[in-house]
PDB file of C-alpha atoms in Angstrom:
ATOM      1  CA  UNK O   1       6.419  16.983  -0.951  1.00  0.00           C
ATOM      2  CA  UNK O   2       6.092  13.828   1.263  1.00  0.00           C
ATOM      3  CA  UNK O   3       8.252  11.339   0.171  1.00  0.00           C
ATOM      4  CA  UNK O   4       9.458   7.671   1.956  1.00  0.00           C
ATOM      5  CA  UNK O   5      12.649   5.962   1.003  1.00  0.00           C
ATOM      6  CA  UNK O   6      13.861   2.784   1.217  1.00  0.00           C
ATOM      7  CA  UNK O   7      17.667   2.319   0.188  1.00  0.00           C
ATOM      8  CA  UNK O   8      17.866  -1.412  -0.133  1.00  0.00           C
ATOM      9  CA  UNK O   9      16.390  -2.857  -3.047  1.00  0.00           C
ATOM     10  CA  UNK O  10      17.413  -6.194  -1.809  1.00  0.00           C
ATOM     11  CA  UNK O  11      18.792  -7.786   1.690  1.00  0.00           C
ATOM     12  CA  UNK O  12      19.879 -11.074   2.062  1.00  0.00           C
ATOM     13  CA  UNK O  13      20.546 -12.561   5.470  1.00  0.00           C
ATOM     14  CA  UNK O  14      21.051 -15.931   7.131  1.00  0.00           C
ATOM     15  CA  UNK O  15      18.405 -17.485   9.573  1.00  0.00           C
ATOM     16  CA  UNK O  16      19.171 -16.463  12.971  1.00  0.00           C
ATOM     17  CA  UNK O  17      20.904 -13.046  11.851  1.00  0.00           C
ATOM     18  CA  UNK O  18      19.621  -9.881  13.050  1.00  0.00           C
ATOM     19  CA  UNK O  19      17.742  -7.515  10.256  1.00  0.00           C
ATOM     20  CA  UNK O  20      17.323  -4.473   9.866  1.00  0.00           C
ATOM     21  CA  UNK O  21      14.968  -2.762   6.816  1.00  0.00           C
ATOM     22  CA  UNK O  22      16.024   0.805   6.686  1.00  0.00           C
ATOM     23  CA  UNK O  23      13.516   3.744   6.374  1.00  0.00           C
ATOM     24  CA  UNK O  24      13.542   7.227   5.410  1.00  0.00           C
ATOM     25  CA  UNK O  25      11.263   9.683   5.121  1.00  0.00           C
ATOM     26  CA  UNK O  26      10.785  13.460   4.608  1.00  0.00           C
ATOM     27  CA  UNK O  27       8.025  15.643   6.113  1.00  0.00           C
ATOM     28  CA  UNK O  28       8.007  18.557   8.354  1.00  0.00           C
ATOM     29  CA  UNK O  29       5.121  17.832  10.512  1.00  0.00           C
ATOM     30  CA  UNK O  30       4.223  14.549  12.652  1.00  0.00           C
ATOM     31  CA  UNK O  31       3.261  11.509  10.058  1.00  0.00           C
ATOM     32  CA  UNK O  32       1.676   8.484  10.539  1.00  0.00           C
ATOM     33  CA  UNK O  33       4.193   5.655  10.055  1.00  0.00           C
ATOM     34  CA  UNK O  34       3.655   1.557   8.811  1.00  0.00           C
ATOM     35  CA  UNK O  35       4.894  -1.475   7.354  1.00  0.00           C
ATOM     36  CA  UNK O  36       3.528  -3.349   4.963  1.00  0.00           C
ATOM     37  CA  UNK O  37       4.751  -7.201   3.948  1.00  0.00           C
ATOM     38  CA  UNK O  38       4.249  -9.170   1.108  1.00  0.00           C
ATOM     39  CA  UNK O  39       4.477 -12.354   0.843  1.00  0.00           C
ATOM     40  CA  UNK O  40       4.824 -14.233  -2.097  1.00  0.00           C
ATOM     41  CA  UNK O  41       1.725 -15.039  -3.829  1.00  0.00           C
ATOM     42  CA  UNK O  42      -0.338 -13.107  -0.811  1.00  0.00           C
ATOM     43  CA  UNK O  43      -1.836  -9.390  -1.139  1.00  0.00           C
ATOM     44  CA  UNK O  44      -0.410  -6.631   0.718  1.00  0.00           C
ATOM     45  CA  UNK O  45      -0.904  -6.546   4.583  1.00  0.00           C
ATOM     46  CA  UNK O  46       0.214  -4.379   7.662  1.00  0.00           C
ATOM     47  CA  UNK O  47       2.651  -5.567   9.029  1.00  0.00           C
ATOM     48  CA  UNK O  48       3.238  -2.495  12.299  1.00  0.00           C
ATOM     49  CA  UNK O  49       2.015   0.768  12.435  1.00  0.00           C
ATOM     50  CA  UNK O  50       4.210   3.438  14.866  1.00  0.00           C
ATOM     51  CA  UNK O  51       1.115   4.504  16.853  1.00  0.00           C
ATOM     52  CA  UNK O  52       0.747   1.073  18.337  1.00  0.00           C
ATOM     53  CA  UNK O  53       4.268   0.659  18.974  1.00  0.00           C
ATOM     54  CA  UNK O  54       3.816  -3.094  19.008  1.00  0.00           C
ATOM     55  CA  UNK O  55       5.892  -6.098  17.879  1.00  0.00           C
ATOM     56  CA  UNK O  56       4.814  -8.486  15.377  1.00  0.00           C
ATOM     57  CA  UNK O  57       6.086 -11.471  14.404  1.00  0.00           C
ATOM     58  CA  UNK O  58       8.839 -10.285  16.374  1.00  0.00           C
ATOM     59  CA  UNK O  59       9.532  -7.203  13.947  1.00  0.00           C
ATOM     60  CA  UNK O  60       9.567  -3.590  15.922  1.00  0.00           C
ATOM     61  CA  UNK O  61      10.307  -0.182  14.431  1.00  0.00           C
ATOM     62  CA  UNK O  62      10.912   3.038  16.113  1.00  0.00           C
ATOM     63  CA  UNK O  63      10.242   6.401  14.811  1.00  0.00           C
ATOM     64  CA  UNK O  64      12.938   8.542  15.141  1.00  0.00           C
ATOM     65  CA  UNK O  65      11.807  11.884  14.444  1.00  0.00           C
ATOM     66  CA  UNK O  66      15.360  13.562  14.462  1.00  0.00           C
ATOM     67  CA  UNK O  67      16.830  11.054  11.986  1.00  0.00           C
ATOM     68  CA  UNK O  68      13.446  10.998  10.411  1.00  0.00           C
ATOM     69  CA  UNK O  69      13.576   6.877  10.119  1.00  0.00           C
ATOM     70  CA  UNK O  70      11.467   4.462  10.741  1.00  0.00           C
ATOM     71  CA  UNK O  71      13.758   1.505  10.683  1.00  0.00           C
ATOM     72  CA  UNK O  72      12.628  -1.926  11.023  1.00  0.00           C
ATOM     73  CA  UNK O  73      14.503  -4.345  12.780  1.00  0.00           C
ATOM     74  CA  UNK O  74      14.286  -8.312  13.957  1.00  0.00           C
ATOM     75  CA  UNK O  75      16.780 -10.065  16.216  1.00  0.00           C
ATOM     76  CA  UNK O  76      16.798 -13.448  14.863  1.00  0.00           C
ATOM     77  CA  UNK O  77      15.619 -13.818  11.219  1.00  0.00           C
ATOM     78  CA  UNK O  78      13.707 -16.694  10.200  1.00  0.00           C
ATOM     79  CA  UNK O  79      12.979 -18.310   6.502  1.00  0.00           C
ATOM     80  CA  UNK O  80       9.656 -17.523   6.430  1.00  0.00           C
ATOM     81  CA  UNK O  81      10.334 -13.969   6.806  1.00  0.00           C
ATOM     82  CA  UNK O  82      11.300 -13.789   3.105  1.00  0.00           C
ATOM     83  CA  UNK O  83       9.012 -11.240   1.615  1.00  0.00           C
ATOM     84  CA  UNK O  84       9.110  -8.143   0.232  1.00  0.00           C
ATOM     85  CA  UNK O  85       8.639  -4.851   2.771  1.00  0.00           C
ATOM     86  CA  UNK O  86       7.169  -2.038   2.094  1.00  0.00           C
ATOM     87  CA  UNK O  87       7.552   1.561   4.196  1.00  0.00           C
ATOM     88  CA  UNK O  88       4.459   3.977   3.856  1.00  0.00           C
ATOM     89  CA  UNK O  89       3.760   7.016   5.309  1.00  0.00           C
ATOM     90  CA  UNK O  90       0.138   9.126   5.754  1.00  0.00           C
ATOM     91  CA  UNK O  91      -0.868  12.509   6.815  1.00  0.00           C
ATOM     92  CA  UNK O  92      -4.101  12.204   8.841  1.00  0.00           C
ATOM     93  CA  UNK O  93      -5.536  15.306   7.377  1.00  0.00           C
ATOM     94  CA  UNK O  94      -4.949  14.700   4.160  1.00  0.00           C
ATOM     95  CA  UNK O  95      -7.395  12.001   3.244  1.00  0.00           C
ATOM     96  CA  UNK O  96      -5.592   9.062   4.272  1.00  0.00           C
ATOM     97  CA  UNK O  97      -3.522   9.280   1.341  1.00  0.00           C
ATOM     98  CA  UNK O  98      -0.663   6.374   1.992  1.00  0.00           C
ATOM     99  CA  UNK O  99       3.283   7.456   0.284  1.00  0.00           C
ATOM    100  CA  UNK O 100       4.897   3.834  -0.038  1.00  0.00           C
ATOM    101  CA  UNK O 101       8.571   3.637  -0.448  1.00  0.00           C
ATOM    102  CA  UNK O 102      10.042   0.910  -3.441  1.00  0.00           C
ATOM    103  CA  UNK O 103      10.286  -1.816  -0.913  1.00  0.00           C
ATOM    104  CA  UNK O 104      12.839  -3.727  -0.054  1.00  0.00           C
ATOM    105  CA  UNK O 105      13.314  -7.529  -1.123  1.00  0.00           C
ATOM    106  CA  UNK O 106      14.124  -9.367   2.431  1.00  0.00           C
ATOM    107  CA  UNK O 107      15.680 -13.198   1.235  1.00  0.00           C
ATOM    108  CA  UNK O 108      16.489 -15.523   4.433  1.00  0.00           C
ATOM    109  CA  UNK O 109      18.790 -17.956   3.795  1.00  0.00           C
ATOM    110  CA  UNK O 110      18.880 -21.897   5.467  1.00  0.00           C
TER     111      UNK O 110
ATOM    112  CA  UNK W   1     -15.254 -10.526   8.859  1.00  0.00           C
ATOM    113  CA  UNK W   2     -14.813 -10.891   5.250  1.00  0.00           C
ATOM    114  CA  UNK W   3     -11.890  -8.946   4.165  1.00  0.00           C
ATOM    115  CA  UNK W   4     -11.929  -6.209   1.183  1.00  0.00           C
ATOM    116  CA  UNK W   5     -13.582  -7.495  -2.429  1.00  0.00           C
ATOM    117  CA  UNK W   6     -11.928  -6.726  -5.892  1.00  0.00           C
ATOM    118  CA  UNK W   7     -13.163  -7.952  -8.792  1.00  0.00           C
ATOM    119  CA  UNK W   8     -12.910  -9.104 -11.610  1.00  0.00           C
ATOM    120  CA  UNK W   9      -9.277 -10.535 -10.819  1.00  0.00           C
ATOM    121  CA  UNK W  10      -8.111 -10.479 -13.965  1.00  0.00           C
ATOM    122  CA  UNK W  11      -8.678  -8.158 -17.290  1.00  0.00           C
ATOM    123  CA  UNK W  12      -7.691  -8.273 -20.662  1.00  0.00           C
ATOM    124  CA  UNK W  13      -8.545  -4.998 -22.488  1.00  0.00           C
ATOM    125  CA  UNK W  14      -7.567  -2.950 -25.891  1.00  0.00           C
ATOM    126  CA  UNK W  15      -5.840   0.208 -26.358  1.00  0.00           C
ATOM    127  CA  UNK W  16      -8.587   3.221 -26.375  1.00  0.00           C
ATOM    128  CA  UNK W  17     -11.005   1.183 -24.808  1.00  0.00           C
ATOM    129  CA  UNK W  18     -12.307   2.091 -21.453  1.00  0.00           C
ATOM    130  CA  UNK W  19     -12.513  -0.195 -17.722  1.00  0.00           C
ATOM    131  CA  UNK W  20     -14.139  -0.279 -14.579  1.00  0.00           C
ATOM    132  CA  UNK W  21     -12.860  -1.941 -11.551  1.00  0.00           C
ATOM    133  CA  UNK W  22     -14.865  -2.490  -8.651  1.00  0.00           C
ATOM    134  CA  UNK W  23     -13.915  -2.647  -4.797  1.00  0.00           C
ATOM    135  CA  UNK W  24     -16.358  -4.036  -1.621  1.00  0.00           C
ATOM    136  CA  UNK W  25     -14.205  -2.965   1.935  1.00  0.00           C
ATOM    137  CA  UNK W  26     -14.500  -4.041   5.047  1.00  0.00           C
ATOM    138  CA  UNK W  27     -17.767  -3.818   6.644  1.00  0.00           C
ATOM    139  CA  UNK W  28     -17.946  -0.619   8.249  1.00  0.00           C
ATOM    140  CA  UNK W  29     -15.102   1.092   6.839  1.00  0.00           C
ATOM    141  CA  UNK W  30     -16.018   4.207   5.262  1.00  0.00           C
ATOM    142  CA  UNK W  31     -12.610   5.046   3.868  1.00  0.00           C
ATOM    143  CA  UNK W  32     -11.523   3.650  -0.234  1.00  0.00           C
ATOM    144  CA  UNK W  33      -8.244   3.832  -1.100  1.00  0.00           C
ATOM    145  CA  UNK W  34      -7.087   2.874  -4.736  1.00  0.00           C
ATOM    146  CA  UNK W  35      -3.492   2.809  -5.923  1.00  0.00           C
ATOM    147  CA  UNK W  36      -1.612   1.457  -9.072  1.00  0.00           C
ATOM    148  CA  UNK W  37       1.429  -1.260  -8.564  1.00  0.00           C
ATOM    149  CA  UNK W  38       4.115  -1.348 -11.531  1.00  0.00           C
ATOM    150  CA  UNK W  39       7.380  -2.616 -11.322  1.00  0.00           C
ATOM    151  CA  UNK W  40       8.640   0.512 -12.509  1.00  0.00           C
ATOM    152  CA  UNK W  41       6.973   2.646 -10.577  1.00  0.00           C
ATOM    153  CA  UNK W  42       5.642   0.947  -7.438  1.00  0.00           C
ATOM    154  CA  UNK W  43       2.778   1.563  -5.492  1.00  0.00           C
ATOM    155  CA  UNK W  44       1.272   4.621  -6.507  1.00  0.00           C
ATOM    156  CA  UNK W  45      -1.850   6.603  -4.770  1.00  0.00           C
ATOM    157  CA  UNK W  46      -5.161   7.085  -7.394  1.00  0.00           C
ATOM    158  CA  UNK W  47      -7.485   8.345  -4.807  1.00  0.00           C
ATOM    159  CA  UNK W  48      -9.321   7.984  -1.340  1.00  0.00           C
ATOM    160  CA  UNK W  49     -13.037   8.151  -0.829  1.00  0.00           C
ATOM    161  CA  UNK W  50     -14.666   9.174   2.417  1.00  0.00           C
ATOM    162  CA  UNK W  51     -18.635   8.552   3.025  1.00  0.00           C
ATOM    163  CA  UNK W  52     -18.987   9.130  -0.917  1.00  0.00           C
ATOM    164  CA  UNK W  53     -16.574  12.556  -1.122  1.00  0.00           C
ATOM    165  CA  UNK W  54     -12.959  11.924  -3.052  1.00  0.00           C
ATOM    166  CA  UNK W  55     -10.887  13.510   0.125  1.00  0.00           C
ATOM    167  CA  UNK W  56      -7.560  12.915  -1.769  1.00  0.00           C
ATOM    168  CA  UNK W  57      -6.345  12.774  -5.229  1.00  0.00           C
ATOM    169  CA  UNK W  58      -3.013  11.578  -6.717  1.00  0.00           C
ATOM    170  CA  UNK W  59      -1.086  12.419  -9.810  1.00  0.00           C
ATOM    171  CA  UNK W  60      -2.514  10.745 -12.441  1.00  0.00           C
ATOM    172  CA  UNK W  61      -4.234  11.562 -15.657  1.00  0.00           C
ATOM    173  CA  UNK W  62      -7.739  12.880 -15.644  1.00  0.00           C
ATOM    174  CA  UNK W  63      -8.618   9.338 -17.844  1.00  0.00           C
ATOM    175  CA  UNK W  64      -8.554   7.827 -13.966  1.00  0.00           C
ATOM    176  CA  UNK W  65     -11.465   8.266 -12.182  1.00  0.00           C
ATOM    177  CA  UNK W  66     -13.428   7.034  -9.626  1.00  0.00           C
ATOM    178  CA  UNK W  67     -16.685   6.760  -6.764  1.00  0.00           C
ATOM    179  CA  UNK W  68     -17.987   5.310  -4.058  1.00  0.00           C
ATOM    180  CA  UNK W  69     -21.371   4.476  -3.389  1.00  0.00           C
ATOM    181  CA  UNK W  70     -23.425   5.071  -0.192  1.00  0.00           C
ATOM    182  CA  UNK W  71     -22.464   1.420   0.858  1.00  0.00           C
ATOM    183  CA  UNK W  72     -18.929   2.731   0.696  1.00  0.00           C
ATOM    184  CA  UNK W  73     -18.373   0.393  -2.397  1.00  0.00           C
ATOM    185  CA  UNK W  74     -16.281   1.904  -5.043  1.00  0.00           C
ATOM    186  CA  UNK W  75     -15.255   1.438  -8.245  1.00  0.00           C
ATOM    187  CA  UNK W  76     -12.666   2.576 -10.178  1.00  0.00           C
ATOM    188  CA  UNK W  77     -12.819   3.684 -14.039  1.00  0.00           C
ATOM    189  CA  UNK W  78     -10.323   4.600 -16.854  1.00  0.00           C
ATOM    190  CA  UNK W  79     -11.511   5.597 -20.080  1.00  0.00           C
ATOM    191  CA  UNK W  80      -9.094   5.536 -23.429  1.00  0.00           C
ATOM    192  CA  UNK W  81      -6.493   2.837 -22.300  1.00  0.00           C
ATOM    193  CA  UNK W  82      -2.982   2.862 -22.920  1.00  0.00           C
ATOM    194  CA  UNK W  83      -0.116   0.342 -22.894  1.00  0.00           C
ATOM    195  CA  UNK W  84       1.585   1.974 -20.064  1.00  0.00           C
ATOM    196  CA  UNK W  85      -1.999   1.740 -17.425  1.00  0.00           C
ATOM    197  CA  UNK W  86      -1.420  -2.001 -17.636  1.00  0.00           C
ATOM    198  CA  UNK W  87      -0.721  -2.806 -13.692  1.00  0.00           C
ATOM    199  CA  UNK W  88      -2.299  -4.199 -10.774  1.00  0.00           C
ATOM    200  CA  UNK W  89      -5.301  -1.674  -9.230  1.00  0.00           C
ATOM    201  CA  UNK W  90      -5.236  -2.059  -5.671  1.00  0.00           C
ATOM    202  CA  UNK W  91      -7.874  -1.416  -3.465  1.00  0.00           C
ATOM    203  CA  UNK W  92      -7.494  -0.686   0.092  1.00  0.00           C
ATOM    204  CA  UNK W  93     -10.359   0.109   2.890  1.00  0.00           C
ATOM    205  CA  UNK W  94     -10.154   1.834   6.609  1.00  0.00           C
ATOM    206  CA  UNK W  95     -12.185   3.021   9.466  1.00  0.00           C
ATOM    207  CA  UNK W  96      -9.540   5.136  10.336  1.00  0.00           C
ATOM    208  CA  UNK W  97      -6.909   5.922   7.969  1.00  0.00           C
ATOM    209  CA  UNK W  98      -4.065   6.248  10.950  1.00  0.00           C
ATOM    210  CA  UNK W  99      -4.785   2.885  11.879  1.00  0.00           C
ATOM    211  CA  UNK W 100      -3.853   1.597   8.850  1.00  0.00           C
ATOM    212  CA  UNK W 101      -5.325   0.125   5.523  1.00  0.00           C
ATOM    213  CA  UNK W 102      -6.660  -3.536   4.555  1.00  0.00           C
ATOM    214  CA  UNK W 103      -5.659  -3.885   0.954  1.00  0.00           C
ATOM    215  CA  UNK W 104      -7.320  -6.426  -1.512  1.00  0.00           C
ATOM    216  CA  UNK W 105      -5.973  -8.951  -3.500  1.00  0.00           C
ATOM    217  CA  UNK W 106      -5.862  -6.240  -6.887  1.00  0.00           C
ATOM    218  CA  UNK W 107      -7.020  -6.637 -10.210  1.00  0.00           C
ATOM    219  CA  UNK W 108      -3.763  -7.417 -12.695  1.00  0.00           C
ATOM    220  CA  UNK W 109      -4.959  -5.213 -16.054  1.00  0.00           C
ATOM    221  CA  UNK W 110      -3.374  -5.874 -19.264  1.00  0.00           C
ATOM    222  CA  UNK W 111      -3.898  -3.224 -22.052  1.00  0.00           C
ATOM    223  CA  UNK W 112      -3.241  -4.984 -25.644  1.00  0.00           C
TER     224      UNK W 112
END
């Protein structure tokens, strides 16, 4: 069975550290990878999707399909990054069926 | 582009009684998602509707069930409530599903 984890229940950093919001995930063929961030007090949104390979808010991920992990990283942290981030993973063919991870609590610090 | 509809926001319901949720996506999306958010448990998939057909179904009891109209609204119903269903139903809506899903603000329901 598909399944996405996300070791860090919570990661606290400084503003101006780097970040990185690990992601694991097991399947055998070629998923569809995203974010998702949370804000407090906001719904759900994407956040990057692997396909695009884009940068937002100046968060990038790469898939690695050898480590299967799709890591997300930022260089410089700011406070208004604090949210909570959320790995999920669909098979195309499969209805579109999204496999979220627990999330991970990022706190910024002043 | 108005973004996807849940409603009501809030519910307030009995044990054994029975719920529907409803869910207007994105204009033009064909594709429903719903899922269930607990603390315990996460974010959990219910189902995915595609131009009326349930495509996908996840793990849950057969009490959860759900459609979507030709206007690819949806809605979302359990019958016989328990304690543990009380959550937040999500509601999520894409044209394509490997472009990602818009997800609504929920509907928190509290089973008393």
């Amino acid at each position: 069975a598909q399944r996405v984890t996300q070791p860090e229940k919570l990661l606290s950093v400084f503003k101006g550290a780097p970040v990185e919001l690990k992601c694991n995930y097991s399947y055998s063929g070629s998923p569809e990878l995203f974010w998702y961030v949370q804000y407090s007090r906001q719904r759900l949104q994407l956040l990057l999707r692997h396909i695009s390979r884009e940068s937002i808010k100046g968060f990038t991920a790469d898939l690695n399909k050898g480590e299967t992990s799709f890591h997300l990283k930022k260089p410089f942290a700011q406070e208004e990054d604090s949210a909570m981030y959320y790995c999920a993973l669909t098979i195309y063919n499969q209805g579109g069926k999204l496999i979220f991870g627990q999330g991970t609590e990022l706190s910024v610090k002043p | 582009k108005a973004g996807v509809t849940q409603t009501p926001r809030y519910l307030i319901k009995t044990r054994g009684q029975q719920v529907t949720l409803s869910c207007s996506p994105i204009s033009g999306h064909r594709s429903v998602s719903w899922y269930q958010q607990t603390p315990g448990q996460g974010l959990q998939f219910l189902f995915e509707y595609f131009s009326e057909t349930q495509r996908n179904k996840g793990n849950f009891p057969g009490r959860f069930s759900g459609r979507q109209f030709s206007n690819s609204r949806s809605e979302m119903n359990v019958s016989t409530l328990e304690l543990g269903d009380s959550a937040l139903y999500l509601c999520a809506s894409a044209d394509r599903g490997d472009y990602g899903y818009t997800f609504g603000s929920g509907t928190r329901l509290t089973v008393v």
